[in-house]
Short mmCIF file of C-alpha atoms in Angstrom, two decimals:
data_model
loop_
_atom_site.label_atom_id
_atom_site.label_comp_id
_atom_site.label_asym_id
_atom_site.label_seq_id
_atom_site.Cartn_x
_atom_site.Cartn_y
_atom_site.Cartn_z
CA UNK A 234 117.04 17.39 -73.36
CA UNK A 235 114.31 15.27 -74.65
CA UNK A 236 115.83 11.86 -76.45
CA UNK A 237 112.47 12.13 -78.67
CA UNK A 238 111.63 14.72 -81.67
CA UNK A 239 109.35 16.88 -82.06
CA UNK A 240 108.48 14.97 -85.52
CA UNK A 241 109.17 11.36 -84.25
CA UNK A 242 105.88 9.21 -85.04
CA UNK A 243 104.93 6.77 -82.40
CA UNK A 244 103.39 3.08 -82.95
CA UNK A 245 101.39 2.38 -79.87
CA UNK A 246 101.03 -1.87 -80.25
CA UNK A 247 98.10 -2.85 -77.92
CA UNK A 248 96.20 0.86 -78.19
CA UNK A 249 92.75 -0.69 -77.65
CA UNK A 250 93.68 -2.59 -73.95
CA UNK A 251 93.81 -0.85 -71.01
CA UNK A 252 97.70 0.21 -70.47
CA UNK A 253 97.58 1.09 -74.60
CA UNK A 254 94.40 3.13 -74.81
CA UNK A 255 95.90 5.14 -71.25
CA UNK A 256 98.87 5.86 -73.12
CA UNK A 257 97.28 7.04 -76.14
CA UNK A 258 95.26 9.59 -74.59
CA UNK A 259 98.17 10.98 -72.59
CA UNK A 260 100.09 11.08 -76.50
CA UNK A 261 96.75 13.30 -77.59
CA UNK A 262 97.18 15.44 -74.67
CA UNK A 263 100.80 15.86 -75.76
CA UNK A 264 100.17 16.83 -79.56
CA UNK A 265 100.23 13.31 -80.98
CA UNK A 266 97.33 12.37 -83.11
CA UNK A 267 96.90 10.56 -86.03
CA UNK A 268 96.13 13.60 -88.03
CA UNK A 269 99.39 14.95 -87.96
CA UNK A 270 100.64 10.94 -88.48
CA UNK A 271 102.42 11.40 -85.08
CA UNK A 272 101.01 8.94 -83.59
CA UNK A 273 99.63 5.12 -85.17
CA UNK A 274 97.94 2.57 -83.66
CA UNK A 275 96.46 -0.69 -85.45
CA UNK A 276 93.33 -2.74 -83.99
CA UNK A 277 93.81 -6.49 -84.29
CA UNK A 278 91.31 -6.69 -87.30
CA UNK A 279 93.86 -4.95 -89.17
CA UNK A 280 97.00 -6.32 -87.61
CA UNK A 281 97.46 -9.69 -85.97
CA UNK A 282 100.47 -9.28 -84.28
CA UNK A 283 101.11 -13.03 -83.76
CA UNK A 284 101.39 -13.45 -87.36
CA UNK A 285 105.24 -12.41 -88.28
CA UNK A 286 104.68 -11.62 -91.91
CA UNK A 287 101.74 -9.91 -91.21
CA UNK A 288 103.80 -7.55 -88.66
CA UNK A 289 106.31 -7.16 -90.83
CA UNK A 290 104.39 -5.82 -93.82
CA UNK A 291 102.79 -3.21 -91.34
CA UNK A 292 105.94 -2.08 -90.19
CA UNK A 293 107.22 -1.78 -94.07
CA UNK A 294 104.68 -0.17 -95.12
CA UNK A 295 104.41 2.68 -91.77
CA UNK A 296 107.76 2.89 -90.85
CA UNK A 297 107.14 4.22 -87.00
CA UNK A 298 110.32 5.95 -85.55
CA UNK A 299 109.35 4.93 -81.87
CA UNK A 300 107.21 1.89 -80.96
CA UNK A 301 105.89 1.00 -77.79
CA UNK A 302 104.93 -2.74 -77.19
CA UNK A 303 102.04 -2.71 -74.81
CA UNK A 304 100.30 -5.44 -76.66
CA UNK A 305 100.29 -8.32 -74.27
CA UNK A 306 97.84 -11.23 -73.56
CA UNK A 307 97.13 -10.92 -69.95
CA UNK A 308 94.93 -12.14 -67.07
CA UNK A 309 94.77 -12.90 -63.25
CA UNK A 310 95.43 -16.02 -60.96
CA UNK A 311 93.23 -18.48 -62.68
CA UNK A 312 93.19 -17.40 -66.39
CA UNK A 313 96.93 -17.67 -65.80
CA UNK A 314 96.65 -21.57 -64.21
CA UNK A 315 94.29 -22.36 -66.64
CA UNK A 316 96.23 -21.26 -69.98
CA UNK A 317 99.59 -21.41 -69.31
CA UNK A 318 99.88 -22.37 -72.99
CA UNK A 319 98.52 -19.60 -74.56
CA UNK A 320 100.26 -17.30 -71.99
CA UNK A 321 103.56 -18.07 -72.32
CA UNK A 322 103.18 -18.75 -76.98
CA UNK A 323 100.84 -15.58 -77.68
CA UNK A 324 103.29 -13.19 -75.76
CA UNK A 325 106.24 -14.88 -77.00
CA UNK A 326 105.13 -14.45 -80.54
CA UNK A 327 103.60 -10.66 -80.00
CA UNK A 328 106.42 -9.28 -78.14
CA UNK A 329 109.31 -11.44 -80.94
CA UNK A 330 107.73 -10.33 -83.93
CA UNK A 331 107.52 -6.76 -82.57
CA UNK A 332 111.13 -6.34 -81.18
CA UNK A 333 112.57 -8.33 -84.66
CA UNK A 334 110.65 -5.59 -87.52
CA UNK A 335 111.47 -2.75 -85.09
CA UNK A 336 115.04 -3.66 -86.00
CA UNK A 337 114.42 -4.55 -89.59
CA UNK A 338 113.02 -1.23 -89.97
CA UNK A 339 115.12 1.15 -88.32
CA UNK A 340 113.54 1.90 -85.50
CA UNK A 341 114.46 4.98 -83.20
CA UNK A 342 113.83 4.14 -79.60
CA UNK A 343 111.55 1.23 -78.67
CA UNK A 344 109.77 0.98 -75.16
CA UNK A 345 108.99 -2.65 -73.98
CA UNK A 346 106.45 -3.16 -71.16
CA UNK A 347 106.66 -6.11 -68.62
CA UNK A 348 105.46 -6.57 -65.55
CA UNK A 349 106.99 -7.11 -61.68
CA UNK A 350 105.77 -10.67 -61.71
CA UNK A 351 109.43 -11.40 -63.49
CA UNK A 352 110.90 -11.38 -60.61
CA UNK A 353 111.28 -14.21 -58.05
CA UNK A 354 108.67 -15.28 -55.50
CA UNK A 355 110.14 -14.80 -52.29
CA UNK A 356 112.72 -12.05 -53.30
CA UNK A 357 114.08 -9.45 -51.11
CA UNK A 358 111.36 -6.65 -50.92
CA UNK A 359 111.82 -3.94 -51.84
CA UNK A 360 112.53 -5.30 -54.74
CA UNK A 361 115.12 -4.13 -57.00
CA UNK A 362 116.01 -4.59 -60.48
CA UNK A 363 119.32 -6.94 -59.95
CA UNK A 364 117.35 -9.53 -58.66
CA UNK A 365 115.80 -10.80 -62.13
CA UNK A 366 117.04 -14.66 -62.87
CA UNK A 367 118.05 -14.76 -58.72
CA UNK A 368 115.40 -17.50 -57.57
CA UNK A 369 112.05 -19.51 -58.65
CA UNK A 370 109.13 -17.50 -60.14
CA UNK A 371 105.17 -17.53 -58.67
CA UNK A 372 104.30 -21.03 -60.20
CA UNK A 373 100.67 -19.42 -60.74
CA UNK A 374 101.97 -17.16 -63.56
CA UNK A 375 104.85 -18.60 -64.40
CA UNK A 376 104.09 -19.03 -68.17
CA UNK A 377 103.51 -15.32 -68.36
CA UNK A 378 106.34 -13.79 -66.37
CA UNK A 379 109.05 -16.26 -68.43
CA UNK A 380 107.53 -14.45 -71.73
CA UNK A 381 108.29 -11.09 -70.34
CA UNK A 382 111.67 -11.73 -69.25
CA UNK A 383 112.25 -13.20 -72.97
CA UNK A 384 110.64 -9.86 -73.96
CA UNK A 385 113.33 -8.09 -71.47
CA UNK A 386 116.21 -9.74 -72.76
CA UNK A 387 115.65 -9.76 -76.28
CA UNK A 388 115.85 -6.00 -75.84
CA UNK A 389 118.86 -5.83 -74.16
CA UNK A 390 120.55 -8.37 -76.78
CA UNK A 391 119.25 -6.63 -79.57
CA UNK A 392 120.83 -3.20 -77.65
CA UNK A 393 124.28 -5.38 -77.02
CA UNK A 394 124.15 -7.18 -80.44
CA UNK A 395 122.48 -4.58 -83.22
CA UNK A 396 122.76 -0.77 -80.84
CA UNK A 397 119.08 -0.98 -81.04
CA UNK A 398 117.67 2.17 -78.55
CA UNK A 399 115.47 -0.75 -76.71
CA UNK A 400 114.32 -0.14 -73.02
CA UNK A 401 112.22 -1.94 -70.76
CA UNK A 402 109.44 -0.96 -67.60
CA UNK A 403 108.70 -3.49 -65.69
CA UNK A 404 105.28 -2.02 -63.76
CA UNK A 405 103.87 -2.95 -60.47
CA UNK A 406 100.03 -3.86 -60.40
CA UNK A 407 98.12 -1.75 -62.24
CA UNK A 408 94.94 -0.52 -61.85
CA UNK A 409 91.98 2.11 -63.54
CA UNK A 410 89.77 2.66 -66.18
CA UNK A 411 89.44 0.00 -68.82
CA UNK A 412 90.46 -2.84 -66.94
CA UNK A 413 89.15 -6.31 -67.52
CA UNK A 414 85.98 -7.29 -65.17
CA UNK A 415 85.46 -10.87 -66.42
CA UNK A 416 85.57 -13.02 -63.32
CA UNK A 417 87.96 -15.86 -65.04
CA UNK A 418 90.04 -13.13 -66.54
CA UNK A 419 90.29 -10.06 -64.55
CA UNK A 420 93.43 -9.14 -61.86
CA UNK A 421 92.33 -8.42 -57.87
CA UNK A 422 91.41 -5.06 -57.65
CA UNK A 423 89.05 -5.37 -61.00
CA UNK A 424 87.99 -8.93 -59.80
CA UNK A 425 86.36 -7.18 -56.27
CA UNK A 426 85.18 -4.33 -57.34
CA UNK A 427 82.65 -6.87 -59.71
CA UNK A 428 82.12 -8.86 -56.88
CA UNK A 429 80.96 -5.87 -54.41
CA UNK A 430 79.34 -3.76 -57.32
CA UNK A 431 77.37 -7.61 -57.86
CA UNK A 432 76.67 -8.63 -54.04
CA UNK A 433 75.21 -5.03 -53.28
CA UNK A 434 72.47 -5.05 -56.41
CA UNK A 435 71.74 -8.84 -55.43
CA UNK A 436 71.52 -7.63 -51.46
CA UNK A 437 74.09 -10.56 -50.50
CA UNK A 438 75.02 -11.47 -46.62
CA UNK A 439 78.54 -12.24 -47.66
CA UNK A 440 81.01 -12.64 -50.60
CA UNK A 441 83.68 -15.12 -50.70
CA UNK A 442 87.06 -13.51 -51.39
CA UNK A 443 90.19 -15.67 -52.65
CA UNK A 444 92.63 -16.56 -50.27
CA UNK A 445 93.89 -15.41 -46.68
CA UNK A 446 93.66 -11.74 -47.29
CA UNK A 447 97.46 -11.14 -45.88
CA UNK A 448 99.42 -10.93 -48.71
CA UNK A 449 101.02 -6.75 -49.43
CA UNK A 450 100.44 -5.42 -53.20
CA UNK A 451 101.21 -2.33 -54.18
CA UNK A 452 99.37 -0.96 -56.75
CA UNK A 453 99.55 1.98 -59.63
CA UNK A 454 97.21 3.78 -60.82
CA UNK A 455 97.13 2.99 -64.66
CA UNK A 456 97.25 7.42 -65.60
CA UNK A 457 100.58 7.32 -63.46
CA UNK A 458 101.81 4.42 -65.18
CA UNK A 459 101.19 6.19 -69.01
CA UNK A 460 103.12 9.51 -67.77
CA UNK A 461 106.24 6.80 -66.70
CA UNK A 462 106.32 5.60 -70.06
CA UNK A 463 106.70 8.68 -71.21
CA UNK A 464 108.98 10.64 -69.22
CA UNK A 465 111.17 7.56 -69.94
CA UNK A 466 111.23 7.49 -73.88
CA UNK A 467 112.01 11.13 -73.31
CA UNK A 468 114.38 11.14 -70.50
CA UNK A 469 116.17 7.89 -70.16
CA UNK A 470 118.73 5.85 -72.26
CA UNK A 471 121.15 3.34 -70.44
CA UNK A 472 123.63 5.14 -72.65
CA UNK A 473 123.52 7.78 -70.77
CA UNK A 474 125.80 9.06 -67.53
CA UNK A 475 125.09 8.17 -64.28
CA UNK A 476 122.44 5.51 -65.45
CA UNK A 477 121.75 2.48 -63.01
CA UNK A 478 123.88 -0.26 -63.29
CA UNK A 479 123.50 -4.12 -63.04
CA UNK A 480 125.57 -6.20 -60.44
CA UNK A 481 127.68 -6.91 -63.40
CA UNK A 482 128.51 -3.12 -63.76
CA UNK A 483 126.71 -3.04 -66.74
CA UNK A 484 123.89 -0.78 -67.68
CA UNK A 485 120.28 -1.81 -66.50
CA UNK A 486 118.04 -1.88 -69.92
CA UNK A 487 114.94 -2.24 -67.36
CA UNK A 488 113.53 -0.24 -64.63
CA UNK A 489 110.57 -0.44 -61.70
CA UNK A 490 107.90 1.57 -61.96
CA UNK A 491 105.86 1.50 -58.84
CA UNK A 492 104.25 4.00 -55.85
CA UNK A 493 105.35 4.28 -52.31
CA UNK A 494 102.15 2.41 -50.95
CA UNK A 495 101.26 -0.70 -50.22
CA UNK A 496 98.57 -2.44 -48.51
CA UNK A 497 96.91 -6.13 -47.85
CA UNK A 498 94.41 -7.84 -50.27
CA UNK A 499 92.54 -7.77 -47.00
CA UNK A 500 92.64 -3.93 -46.22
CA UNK A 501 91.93 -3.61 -50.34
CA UNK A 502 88.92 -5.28 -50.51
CA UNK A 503 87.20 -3.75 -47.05
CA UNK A 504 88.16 -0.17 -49.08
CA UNK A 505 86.14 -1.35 -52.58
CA UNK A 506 83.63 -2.76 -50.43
CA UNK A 507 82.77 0.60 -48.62
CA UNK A 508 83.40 2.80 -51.71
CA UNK A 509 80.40 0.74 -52.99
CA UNK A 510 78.13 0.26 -50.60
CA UNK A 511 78.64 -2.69 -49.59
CA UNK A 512 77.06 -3.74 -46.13
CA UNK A 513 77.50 -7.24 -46.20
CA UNK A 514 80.84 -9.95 -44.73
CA UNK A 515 83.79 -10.63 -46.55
CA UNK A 516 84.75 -14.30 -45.87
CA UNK A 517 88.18 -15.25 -47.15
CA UNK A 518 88.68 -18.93 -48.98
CA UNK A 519 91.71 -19.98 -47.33
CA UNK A 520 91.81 -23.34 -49.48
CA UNK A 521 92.78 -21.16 -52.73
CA UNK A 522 95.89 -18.98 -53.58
CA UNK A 523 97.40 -16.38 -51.74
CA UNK A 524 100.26 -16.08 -54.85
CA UNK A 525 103.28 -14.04 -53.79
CA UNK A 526 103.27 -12.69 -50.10
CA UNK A 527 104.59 -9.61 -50.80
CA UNK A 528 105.47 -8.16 -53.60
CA UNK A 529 107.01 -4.02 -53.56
CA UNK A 530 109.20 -2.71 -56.35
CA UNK A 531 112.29 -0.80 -55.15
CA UNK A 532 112.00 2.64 -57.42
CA UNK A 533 115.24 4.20 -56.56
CA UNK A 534 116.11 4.49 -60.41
CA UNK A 535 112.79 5.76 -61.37
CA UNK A 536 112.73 8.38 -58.91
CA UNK A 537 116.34 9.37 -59.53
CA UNK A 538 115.02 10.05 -62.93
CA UNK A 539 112.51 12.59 -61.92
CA UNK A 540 109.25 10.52 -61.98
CA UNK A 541 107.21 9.57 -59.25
CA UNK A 542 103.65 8.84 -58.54
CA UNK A 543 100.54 11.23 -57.99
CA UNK A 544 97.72 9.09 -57.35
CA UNK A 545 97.04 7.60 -54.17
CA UNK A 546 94.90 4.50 -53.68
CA UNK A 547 91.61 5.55 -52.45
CA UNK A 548 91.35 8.56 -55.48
CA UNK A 549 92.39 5.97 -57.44
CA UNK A 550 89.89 3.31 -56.57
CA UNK A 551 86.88 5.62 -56.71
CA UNK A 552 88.17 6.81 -60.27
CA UNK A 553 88.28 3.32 -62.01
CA UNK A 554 84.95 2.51 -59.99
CA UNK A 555 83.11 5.08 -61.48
CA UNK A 556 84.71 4.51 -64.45
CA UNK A 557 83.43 0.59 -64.14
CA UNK A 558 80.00 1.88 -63.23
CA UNK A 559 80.11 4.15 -66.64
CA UNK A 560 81.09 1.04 -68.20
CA UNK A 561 77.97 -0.79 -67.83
CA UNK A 562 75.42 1.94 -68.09
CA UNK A 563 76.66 1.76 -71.62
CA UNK A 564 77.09 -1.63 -71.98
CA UNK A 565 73.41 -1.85 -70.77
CA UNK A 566 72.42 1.26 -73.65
CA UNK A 567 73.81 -1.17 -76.49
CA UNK A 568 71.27 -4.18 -75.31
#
């Protein structure tokens, strides 16, 4: 039985970035539009969700029965190092004022989003949800994963305090179309496909590639990711029997969400290079970071749920690169 109604409306925060606009279009595809009022979404011209009184006049005045925060300020290796500031302040804020007017305003089930850099650097693999809190973090994007474990566990204390319905994914890489392509900004697989797509038009001998190459990722295709989300507001409460436990015997308020596939930086980049064309060496800058050196979610939970994922790595790398491709034909239209 599905947890959500048939007339519950749904506040996607974060509906213009990549994970919010993927989960919007798989809400349309399932009936909810913003012509029937089932399903809101602000832009941050109207809303600046930094801004507490702001967010809580919104929520006053709309009154969503489900919210899902995938409003985030994000970024790769170096935005990370160089902003750890604004990482660690901009998400706090978002994700706090959020979680808070949720509560204030009765709320029905609320979905928080994280991410599987929360957990520690050289934990166990696969890993699983228990280790959270276990060791030290990636120092890279430190500032970034301590805001989404504050995002985490004000969920779960607002669940143990208040009985607010709040659950938490915590996603693997993600990947597809609408991802960020700004070379200070933008995570691996967006970062190389720019750098190929680039090296190819210019006719380059070589491009430079951060790092050794070794490291394992797994990644998820960003479609797979939106269908998680919402097989889990519909299918999965910690209140429920049979659902996974902490080491504590407690019910997990989090879960992975990842594939069953992983594969180097190295391998990844030789696969964008040839889906593009690219003829050229890839030369690997061993004086800058490899990050993590593995890093593979453990998706028992998920799976006992009844979710898995459908897209494998190579449909989903020629998917977001055409979608990139796309992308600046139009971009190149508008000037």
């Amino acid at each position: 039985m599905s947890l959500l109604e048939k007339d519950d409306s749904i506040y996607v925060a974060g509906s213009t970035g990549m994970v919010g606009n993927a989960i919007c279009k798989l809400l349309l595809e399932n009936g909810y539009t913003s012509e029937n009022n089932l399903l809101i979404t602000s832009t941050r011209k109207d809303l600046d969700l930094k801004d507490s009184k702001k967010v809580d006049a919104w929520f006053k005045k709309n009154k969503p029965k489900v919210v899902i925060i995938a409003a985030a300020k994000v970024g790769g290796i170096m935005a990370n190092k160089l902003n750890p500031v604004e990482f660690l302040l901009e998400n706090l804020r978002i994700q706090n004022n959020l979680i808070e007017s949720s509560w204030e305003y009765g709320v029905k089930r609320l979905l928080f989003l994280g991410s599987s850099c929360i957990y520690p650097k050289f934990a166990k693999q696969p890993i699983k949800e228990t280790y959270l809190l276990s060791d030290q973090l990636e120092s890279s994007n430190q500032s970034y994963a301590i805001a989404k474990i504050a995002g985490l566990k004000l969920c779960e204390a607002y669940r143990t305090q208040y009985g607010l319905d709040a659950i938490s994914l915590m996603p693997t890489n993600l990947y597809g179309p609408g991802d960020n392509y700004n070379p200070v900004g933008s995570h691996v697989i967006a970062a190389l496909i720019r750098k190929f797509y680039e090296a190819k038009k210019e006719n380059k001998s070589q491009v430079f590639c951060w790092g050794s190459g070794k490291p394992l990722r797994e990644f998820l295709y960003l479609e797979d990711f939106a269908e998680a989300c919402l097989h889990c507001l519909r299918y999965w409460s910690p209140n429920i029997d049979n659902s996974p436990l902490d080491q504590n015997g407690s019910p997990l308020n989090w879960l992975n969400v990842g594939c069953n596939y992983e594969i180097s930086i190295e391998e990844l980049a030789e696969k964008i290079s040839k889906k593009i064309g690219f003829k050229g060496n890839i030369i690997w800058d061993n004086t800058k970071p490899d990050g993590t050196p593995r890093k593979k979610l453990d998706t028992f939970y998920m799976q006992k749920l009844g979710w898995e994922a459908k897209t494998n790595i190579d449909i989903g790398l020629e998917k977001t690169i055409k979608s990139f491709k796309k992308e600046l034909e139009i971009n190149q239209l508008r000037t």
